Coordinates of C-alpha atoms in Angstrom, one line a residue:
M71 CA 84.1 138.4 55.0
A72 CA 82.6 139.2 58.4
E73 CA 84.8 140.4 61.3
T74 CA 86.1 137.4 63.1
N75 CA 86.9 139.1 66.4
R76 CA 83.2 139.3 67.3
E77 CA 82.0 137.3 70.3
I78 CA 81.1 133.8 69.1
S79 CA 80.0 130.9 71.3
V80 CA 80.4 127.4 70.1
V81 CA 79.2 124.6 72.3
V82 CA 80.3 121.0 71.8
V83 CA 78.4 118.3 73.7
G84 CA 80.3 115.1 74.2
G85 CA 84.1 114.9 74.7
S86 CA 84.8 111.6 73.0
Y87 CA 86.1 111.1 69.4
A88 CA 83.9 113.4 67.3
G89 CA 83.5 116.0 70.1
A90 CA 87.1 116.2 71.1
A91 CA 88.2 116.6 67.5
A92 CA 85.6 119.4 66.9
A93 CA 86.4 121.3 70.1
N94 CA 90.2 121.0 69.6
R95 CA 90.0 122.3 66.0
L96 CA 87.6 125.2 66.8
A97 CA 89.6 126.2 69.9
G98 CA 92.7 126.5 67.8
L99 CA 91.0 129.2 65.7
S100 CA 91.2 131.6 68.6
K101 CA 95.0 131.8 67.9
K102 CA 94.4 132.5 64.2
G103 CA 92.5 135.8 64.3
Y104 CA 89.2 134.6 65.9
S105 CA 89.9 136.3 69.1
G106 CA 86.2 136.5 70.1
L107 CA 85.6 132.8 69.7
K108 CA 84.8 130.8 72.9
V109 CA 84.5 127.0 72.8
T110 CA 82.6 125.3 75.6
L111 CA 83.0 121.5 75.9
V112 CA 80.3 119.7 77.8
D113 CA 80.6 116.1 79.0
K114 CA 78.9 114.1 81.8
S115 CA 82.2 112.9 83.1
T116 CA 85.3 114.6 84.6
H117 CA 87.5 112.4 82.5
Y118 CA 87.6 111.1 78.9
F119 CA 87.7 107.3 78.8
H120 CA 89.4 105.7 75.9
A121 CA 86.7 103.1 75.3
V122 CA 88.4 101.8 72.2
G123 CA 91.0 100.4 74.6
F124 CA 88.5 98.6 76.8
P125 CA 89.7 95.1 75.8
K126 CA 93.2 95.9 77.1
A127 CA 91.9 97.9 80.1
L128 CA 90.0 94.8 81.2
V129 CA 93.1 92.7 81.5
D130 CA 95.7 95.4 82.3
A131 CA 95.0 97.6 85.4
K132 CA 98.0 99.9 84.6
Y133 CA 96.7 100.6 81.1
A134 CA 93.2 101.2 82.5
E135 CA 94.7 103.9 84.8
K136 CA 96.2 105.6 81.8
A137 CA 93.0 105.3 79.7
F138 CA 91.3 108.1 81.6
L139 CA 92.3 111.7 80.6
P140 CA 91.1 114.8 82.5
F141 CA 88.8 117.2 80.7
A142 CA 90.2 119.9 83.0
G143 CA 93.3 119.6 80.9
F144 CA 91.7 119.8 77.5
F145 CA 92.1 123.5 76.9
E146 CA 95.2 125.6 77.5
P147 CA 95.4 127.2 80.9
G148 CA 94.3 130.8 80.9
S149 CA 92.3 130.5 77.6
K150 CA 88.7 131.7 77.4
H151 CA 87.5 128.2 76.4
A152 CA 85.9 126.1 79.1
F153 CA 84.9 122.6 80.1
V154 CA 81.6 122.1 81.8
Q155 CA 80.7 118.8 83.5
G156 CA 77.0 118.0 83.0
Q157 CA 74.6 115.8 81.2
L158 CA 72.7 117.2 78.3
E159 CA 69.0 117.4 79.3
K160 CA 67.6 119.1 76.2
V161 CA 68.4 121.4 73.3
V162 CA 65.9 124.1 74.1
D163 CA 65.9 126.0 70.8
A164 CA 68.3 127.3 68.1
H165 CA 70.5 129.0 70.6
N166 CA 70.3 127.3 74.0
I167 CA 70.9 124.0 75.7
Q168 CA 70.0 122.9 79.2
L169 CA 71.9 120.5 81.4
D170 CA 70.6 118.1 84.0
N171 CA 71.6 120.5 86.8
G172 CA 69.4 123.2 85.3
Q173 CA 72.2 125.2 83.8
T174 CA 71.5 126.9 80.5
I175 CA 74.3 127.6 78.0
R176 CA 73.8 129.8 75.0
F177 CA 75.4 129.0 71.6
D178 CA 75.8 130.5 68.2
Y179 CA 76.8 127.1 66.9
L180 CA 76.2 123.7 68.5
V181 CA 78.0 120.3 67.8
I182 CA 76.1 117.3 69.3
A183 CA 78.6 114.5 69.7
T184 CA 77.1 112.4 72.5
G185 CA 77.9 109.1 70.7
A186 CA 76.4 105.7 71.3
Q187 CA 77.1 103.3 74.2
F188 CA 77.6 99.7 74.9
P189 CA 76.6 98.5 78.4
W190 CA 79.0 99.6 81.1
P191 CA 81.8 99.2 81.9
I192 CA 82.7 98.7 78.1
N193 CA 81.5 102.3 78.2
V194 CA 81.9 103.4 81.8
S195 CA 78.9 104.9 83.5
G196 CA 80.6 106.6 86.4
S197 CA 81.1 110.3 86.1
T198 CA 84.6 110.3 87.6
K199 CA 87.9 108.5 86.9
E200 CA 87.7 106.7 90.3
A201 CA 84.1 105.4 89.6
G202 CA 85.1 104.3 86.1
L203 CA 88.2 102.4 87.3
A204 CA 86.1 100.7 90.0
E205 CA 83.6 99.5 87.3
I206 CA 86.4 98.0 85.2
A207 CA 88.1 96.5 88.3
E208 CA 84.9 94.8 89.4
L209 CA 84.7 93.1 86.0
R210 CA 88.4 92.3 86.1
A211 CA 88.0 90.6 89.5
G212 CA 85.2 88.5 88.1
L213 CA 87.4 87.5 85.2
D214 CA 90.3 86.6 87.5
S215 CA 88.2 84.2 89.5
A216 CA 86.3 82.6 86.6
N217 CA 87.3 79.3 85.0
T218 CA 84.9 79.6 82.0
V219 CA 84.2 82.9 80.2
M220 CA 81.5 83.5 77.5
V221 CA 81.6 86.6 75.3
V222 CA 78.4 87.3 73.5
G223 CA 78.6 89.4 70.3
G224 CA 80.9 88.9 67.4
G225 CA 81.4 92.5 66.3
A226 CA 84.8 94.1 66.6
V227 CA 84.5 94.7 70.4
G228 CA 83.5 91.1 71.1
V229 CA 86.3 89.7 69.0
E230 CA 88.8 92.0 70.7
V231 CA 87.6 91.2 74.2
A232 CA 87.6 87.4 73.6
G233 CA 91.1 87.6 72.1
Y234 CA 92.6 89.6 75.0
V235 CA 90.9 87.4 77.6
A236 CA 92.2 84.2 75.9
A237 CA 95.7 85.6 75.4
T238 CA 96.0 86.9 78.9
H239 CA 94.4 83.9 80.6
P240 CA 95.3 80.8 78.5
A241 CA 94.1 78.4 81.2
K242 CA 90.5 79.7 81.1
K243 CA 87.9 78.2 78.7
V244 CA 86.7 81.1 76.6
T245 CA 83.7 80.9 74.3
L246 CA 82.6 83.6 71.8
V247 CA 79.0 83.3 70.7
H248 CA 77.6 85.2 67.7
S249 CA 74.2 85.3 66.2
G250 CA 75.4 85.8 62.7
S251 CA 76.9 83.4 60.2
R252 CA 80.3 85.1 60.4
L253 CA 82.2 87.4 62.7
L254 CA 82.6 91.2 62.4
P255 CA 80.2 93.7 60.7
G256 CA 79.1 93.3 57.1
N257 CA 81.6 95.8 55.7
F258 CA 84.4 93.4 56.6
R259 CA 85.4 91.0 53.8
E260 CA 84.7 87.4 54.4
G261 CA 88.4 86.6 54.4
V262 CA 88.8 89.0 57.3
S263 CA 86.0 87.4 59.2
N264 CA 87.5 83.9 58.5
G265 CA 90.9 85.2 59.6
A266 CA 89.4 86.4 62.9
V267 CA 87.9 82.9 63.6
S268 CA 91.2 81.2 62.8
K269 CA 93.2 83.4 65.1
L270 CA 90.7 83.2 67.9
R271 CA 90.8 79.4 67.7
K272 CA 94.6 79.6 67.7
L273 CA 94.3 81.2 71.1
G274 CA 92.0 78.5 72.2
V275 CA 88.7 80.4 71.9
N276 CA 85.6 78.3 71.1
V277 CA 83.8 80.3 68.4
V278 CA 80.1 79.5 68.0
L279 CA 78.2 81.1 65.1
N280 CA 74.5 81.2 64.2
E281 CA 73.6 81.0 67.9
R282 CA 71.5 83.3 70.0
V283 CA 71.7 82.9 73.8
E284 CA 69.3 83.9 76.6
L285 CA 71.1 86.6 78.5
P286 CA 70.9 86.4 82.3
G287 CA 71.3 89.2 84.8
D288 CA 71.0 92.9 84.6
S289 CA 71.0 94.1 81.0
A290 CA 72.4 97.5 82.0
F291 CA 75.7 95.8 83.0
A292 CA 78.0 94.3 80.4
A293 CA 78.6 91.1 82.4
H294 CA 76.9 88.4 84.5
M295 CA 79.5 87.4 87.2
D296 CA 77.8 84.3 88.7
S297 CA 78.0 80.8 87.5
A298 CA 75.1 80.2 85.1
E299 CA 73.8 77.8 82.5
V300 CA 73.1 79.7 79.3
H301 CA 70.6 78.4 76.8
G302 CA 71.2 78.8 73.1
S303 CA 68.7 78.9 70.2
S304 CA 70.2 75.7 68.9
G305 CA 69.2 73.8 72.0
N306 CA 72.8 73.7 73.3
K307 CA 73.6 74.7 76.9
Y308 CA 76.7 76.5 78.0
Q309 CA 78.1 76.6 81.5
T310 CA 79.9 79.8 82.3
D311 CA 81.3 81.6 85.3
L312 CA 81.4 85.0 83.6
L313 CA 79.4 86.2 80.7
I314 CA 80.5 89.4 79.0
R315 CA 78.0 91.1 76.7
A316 CA 79.4 93.0 73.7
T317 CA 76.0 93.7 72.3
G318 CA 73.3 96.2 73.1
F319 CA 74.5 99.3 71.2
R320 CA 72.4 102.2 72.5
V321 CA 71.8 105.8 71.4
H322 CA 70.3 108.5 73.7
S323 CA 68.7 111.3 71.6
E324 CA 65.7 112.3 73.7
F325 CA 67.3 115.7 74.2
I326 CA 66.4 116.7 70.7
E327 CA 62.6 116.5 71.3
P328 CA 62.1 120.2 72.0
L329 CA 63.5 120.9 68.5
E330 CA 61.1 118.4 67.0
T331 CA 58.3 120.2 68.7
L332 CA 59.5 123.6 67.4
C333 CA 59.8 122.5 63.8
G334 CA 56.9 120.0 63.7
Q335 CA 58.8 117.1 62.3
S336 CA 60.7 114.0 63.5
L337 CA 64.5 114.6 63.6
R338 CA 65.3 111.0 64.4
V339 CA 65.0 107.6 62.7
N340 CA 61.8 105.8 63.8
Q341 CA 63.1 102.2 64.1
G342 CA 65.9 100.7 66.1
P343 CA 68.4 103.1 67.7
R344 CA 67.0 106.6 67.5
F345 CA 69.9 108.1 65.5
I346 CA 69.6 111.8 64.7
R347 CA 69.0 112.6 61.1
V348 CA 71.7 114.8 59.4
L349 CA 72.5 116.3 56.0
P350 CA 75.7 115.3 54.2
T351 CA 77.3 118.4 55.8
L352 CA 76.5 116.9 59.2
Q353 CA 74.0 119.7 59.9
L354 CA 70.8 118.7 61.7
K355 CA 68.3 117.7 59.0
A356 CA 65.9 120.7 59.7
S357 CA 66.0 124.0 58.0
M358 CA 65.1 125.8 61.2
F359 CA 68.4 124.8 62.8
P360 CA 71.2 125.3 60.3
N361 CA 73.7 126.1 63.1
V362 CA 73.3 122.7 64.8
F363 CA 75.7 119.9 63.8
V364 CA 75.6 116.2 64.8
A365 CA 78.8 114.3 64.5
G366 CA 79.8 110.7 65.4
D367 CA 77.8 107.7 66.3
V368 CA 74.7 109.5 67.4
N369 CA 73.9 110.6 63.8
D370 CA 72.2 108.4 61.2
M371 CA 75.3 107.9 58.9
P372 CA 75.7 104.3 57.8
V373 CA 77.1 101.6 60.2
T374 CA 80.3 101.7 58.1
A375 CA 80.9 105.2 59.5
K376 CA 80.6 104.2 63.1
Y377 CA 84.2 103.7 64.0
A378 CA 86.2 106.0 66.4
F379 CA 88.6 107.3 63.8
K380 CA 85.7 108.1 61.4
A381 CA 83.8 109.9 64.2
E382 CA 87.0 112.0 64.7
M383 CA 86.9 112.8 61.0
Q384 CA 83.3 113.9 61.3
G385 CA 84.2 116.2 64.1
D386 CA 86.8 117.8 61.9
T387 CA 84.2 118.2 59.1
A388 CA 81.7 119.9 61.5
A389 CA 84.4 122.2 62.8
N390 CA 85.5 123.2 59.3
N391 CA 82.0 124.0 58.3
I392 CA 81.4 126.1 61.4
K393 CA 84.6 128.0 60.5
R394 CA 83.2 128.7 57.1
M395 CA 79.9 129.9 58.5
I396 CA 81.8 132.2 61.0
E397 CA 83.8 133.7 58.1
C398 CA 80.6 134.5 56.3
G399 CA 79.0 136.0 59.3
F400 CA 76.2 133.4 59.3
D401 CA 75.6 133.6 63.0
V402 CA 75.0 137.4 62.8
E403 CA 72.5 137.0 60.0
L404 CA 70.8 134.1 61.8
A405 CA 70.5 136.0 65.0
N406 CA 69.0 139.0 63.2
A407 CA 66.6 136.9 61.2
T408 CA 65.3 134.9 64.1
S409 CA 65.1 137.7 66.7
V410 CA 61.4 138.0 65.9
D411 CA 60.4 134.8 64.2
P412 CA 62.5 131.6 64.8
A413 CA 61.1 130.0 61.6
A414 CA 63.0 132.7 59.6
A415 CA 66.1 130.7 60.1
A416 CA 65.1 128.7 57.0
D417 CA 65.4 131.9 54.9
V418 CA 69.0 132.7 55.9
Q419 CA 71.4 131.8 53.1
V420 CA 73.8 129.0 54.2
P421 CA 77.3 129.3 52.6
A422 CA 78.7 126.4 50.6
L423 CA 79.8 123.8 53.1
S424 CA 81.8 120.6 52.8
N425 CA 80.1 117.2 52.8
W426 CA 81.6 114.5 55.1
S427 CA 83.2 111.9 52.9
D428 CA 83.8 108.3 54.1
F429 CA 86.8 107.9 52.0
V430 CA 89.0 106.0 54.4
D431 CA 88.8 102.2 54.3
A432 CA 91.3 100.8 56.8
I433 CA 90.1 98.7 59.7
M434 CA 92.3 96.9 62.3
V435 CA 91.0 94.4 64.9
P436 CA 93.6 93.2 67.5
I437 CA 93.1 89.6 68.7
G438 CA 95.2 89.6 71.7
P439 CA 98.4 91.6 71.8
D440 CA 100.2 89.7 69.0
L441 CA 97.5 88.8 66.5
G442 CA 94.9 90.6 64.5
V443 CA 93.1 91.2 61.2
V444 CA 93.3 94.1 58.8
Q445 CA 91.3 95.3 55.9
A446 CA 92.4 98.1 53.6
L447 CA 90.8 99.4 50.4
K448 CA 88.2 96.7 50.8
V449 CA 90.9 94.0 50.7
A450 CA 91.9 91.6 53.4
V451 CA 95.5 92.1 54.3
S452 CA 97.0 88.7 54.8
F453 CA 100.5 88.1 53.6
F454 CA 103.1 86.1 55.7
G455 CA 101.8 87.6 58.9
L456 CA 101.9 91.2 57.7
E457 CA 98.5 91.9 59.3
N458 CA 99.8 90.8 62.7
L459 CA 102.8 93.1 62.4
L460 CA 100.6 96.0 61.3
V461 CA 98.2 95.5 64.2
R462 CA 101.1 95.3 66.7
L463 CA 102.7 98.5 65.4
V464 CA 99.6 100.6 65.0
K465 CA 97.0 99.5 67.4
S466 CA 97.4 96.7 70.0
R467 CA 100.3 98.4 71.8
D468 CA 98.0 101.0 73.4
F469 CA 95.0 101.0 71.2
M470 CA 96.2 104.4 69.9
L471 CA 95.8 106.1 73.2
W472 CA 98.9 108.2 72.4
M473 CA 96.8 110.0 69.7
R474 CA 94.2 111.0 72.2
K475 CA 96.7 112.5 74.7
G476 CA 97.5 115.2 72.1
F477 CA 94.1 116.7 72.7
F478 CA 94.8 117.4 76.3
Q479 CA 96.8 120.6 76.6
N480 CA 97.3 120.9 80.4
K481 CA 99.7 118.1 81.4
Q482 CA 99.4 119.0 85.1
A483 CA 95.7 118.2 85.3
N484 CA 94.8 114.8 86.6

């Protein structure tokens, strides 16, 4: 085993679910004999936003305030670990990244966890808490003044938004339009999808399936806040004062292009969102860059893996594999081998690493604060309202924000 008190730099880009999990676990190693380890967390924003809780933040201003947690408080005060605010511009090579402000940060190991985004403010675009709250407040004001609301997109986010809007504003006419034949992604059982339709309708939501609508307004924003007549593919017309778009899942991966140039191969999928290709160990799928990991929604794992809690599990897997590589002195061997020829990285023996395993099958979708659907072990949970109780106890109270607060060490930061 190599000495673990040597200077080791781990850079984690993206402070959401996968990135926060990886950074937290790796920073903890510095208390367990890895005294030379420094973790640098990079994120474009000053605050983490609990995007999973957006449906509640939209209708509850007090909750929205709590849903922003300061990255300045992520690491313990006085530790060598650091938070750097900045947007990843490019991964320069096997040991350096560059931010949009020109700053270069060297790494021995890199975890890319930049995620994927819905249009803002479902994912806030502002780089500060104040800007993010203003985006959500703008949409909330549009909601408060609207009589009719249309939510486009019947995935989990769309179902949750429609449910919370209808439950909080029962006098408003709420319509959920989905292009598919049933709600929720394909990994949900049909019984769960049917249950979602039933509970939405119980709240007064008009659920329209097999319908595509022409989206008005700026596609970069999640909502159109003027009265509009929306045309559907069926020929139907819908009048709405507020249209909320829960579609348009986007991935930004252009920053990987320098590595593609260096290794002479594409490192991203060619069609649809440009997810970054990874090995089962979550390493970048390129032998020249074995010290680069990609965790969370930005990688090309199946759509069934693209949930917040699974991204967090991927962050843990990446961190554990980096720990294994540190123990074996891989970074030392890699640096020696590539000091003359970067291509020599492919010849460095990688220790046995763990594959990420998608073994957890439990999904909860709140539909307003009191209702919801649950799937566990590929079975729809529906027994005398047990699913509603489970959702209330586990998720709808604060969308599990309490779990995220545990990552933020410095309670004085704001």
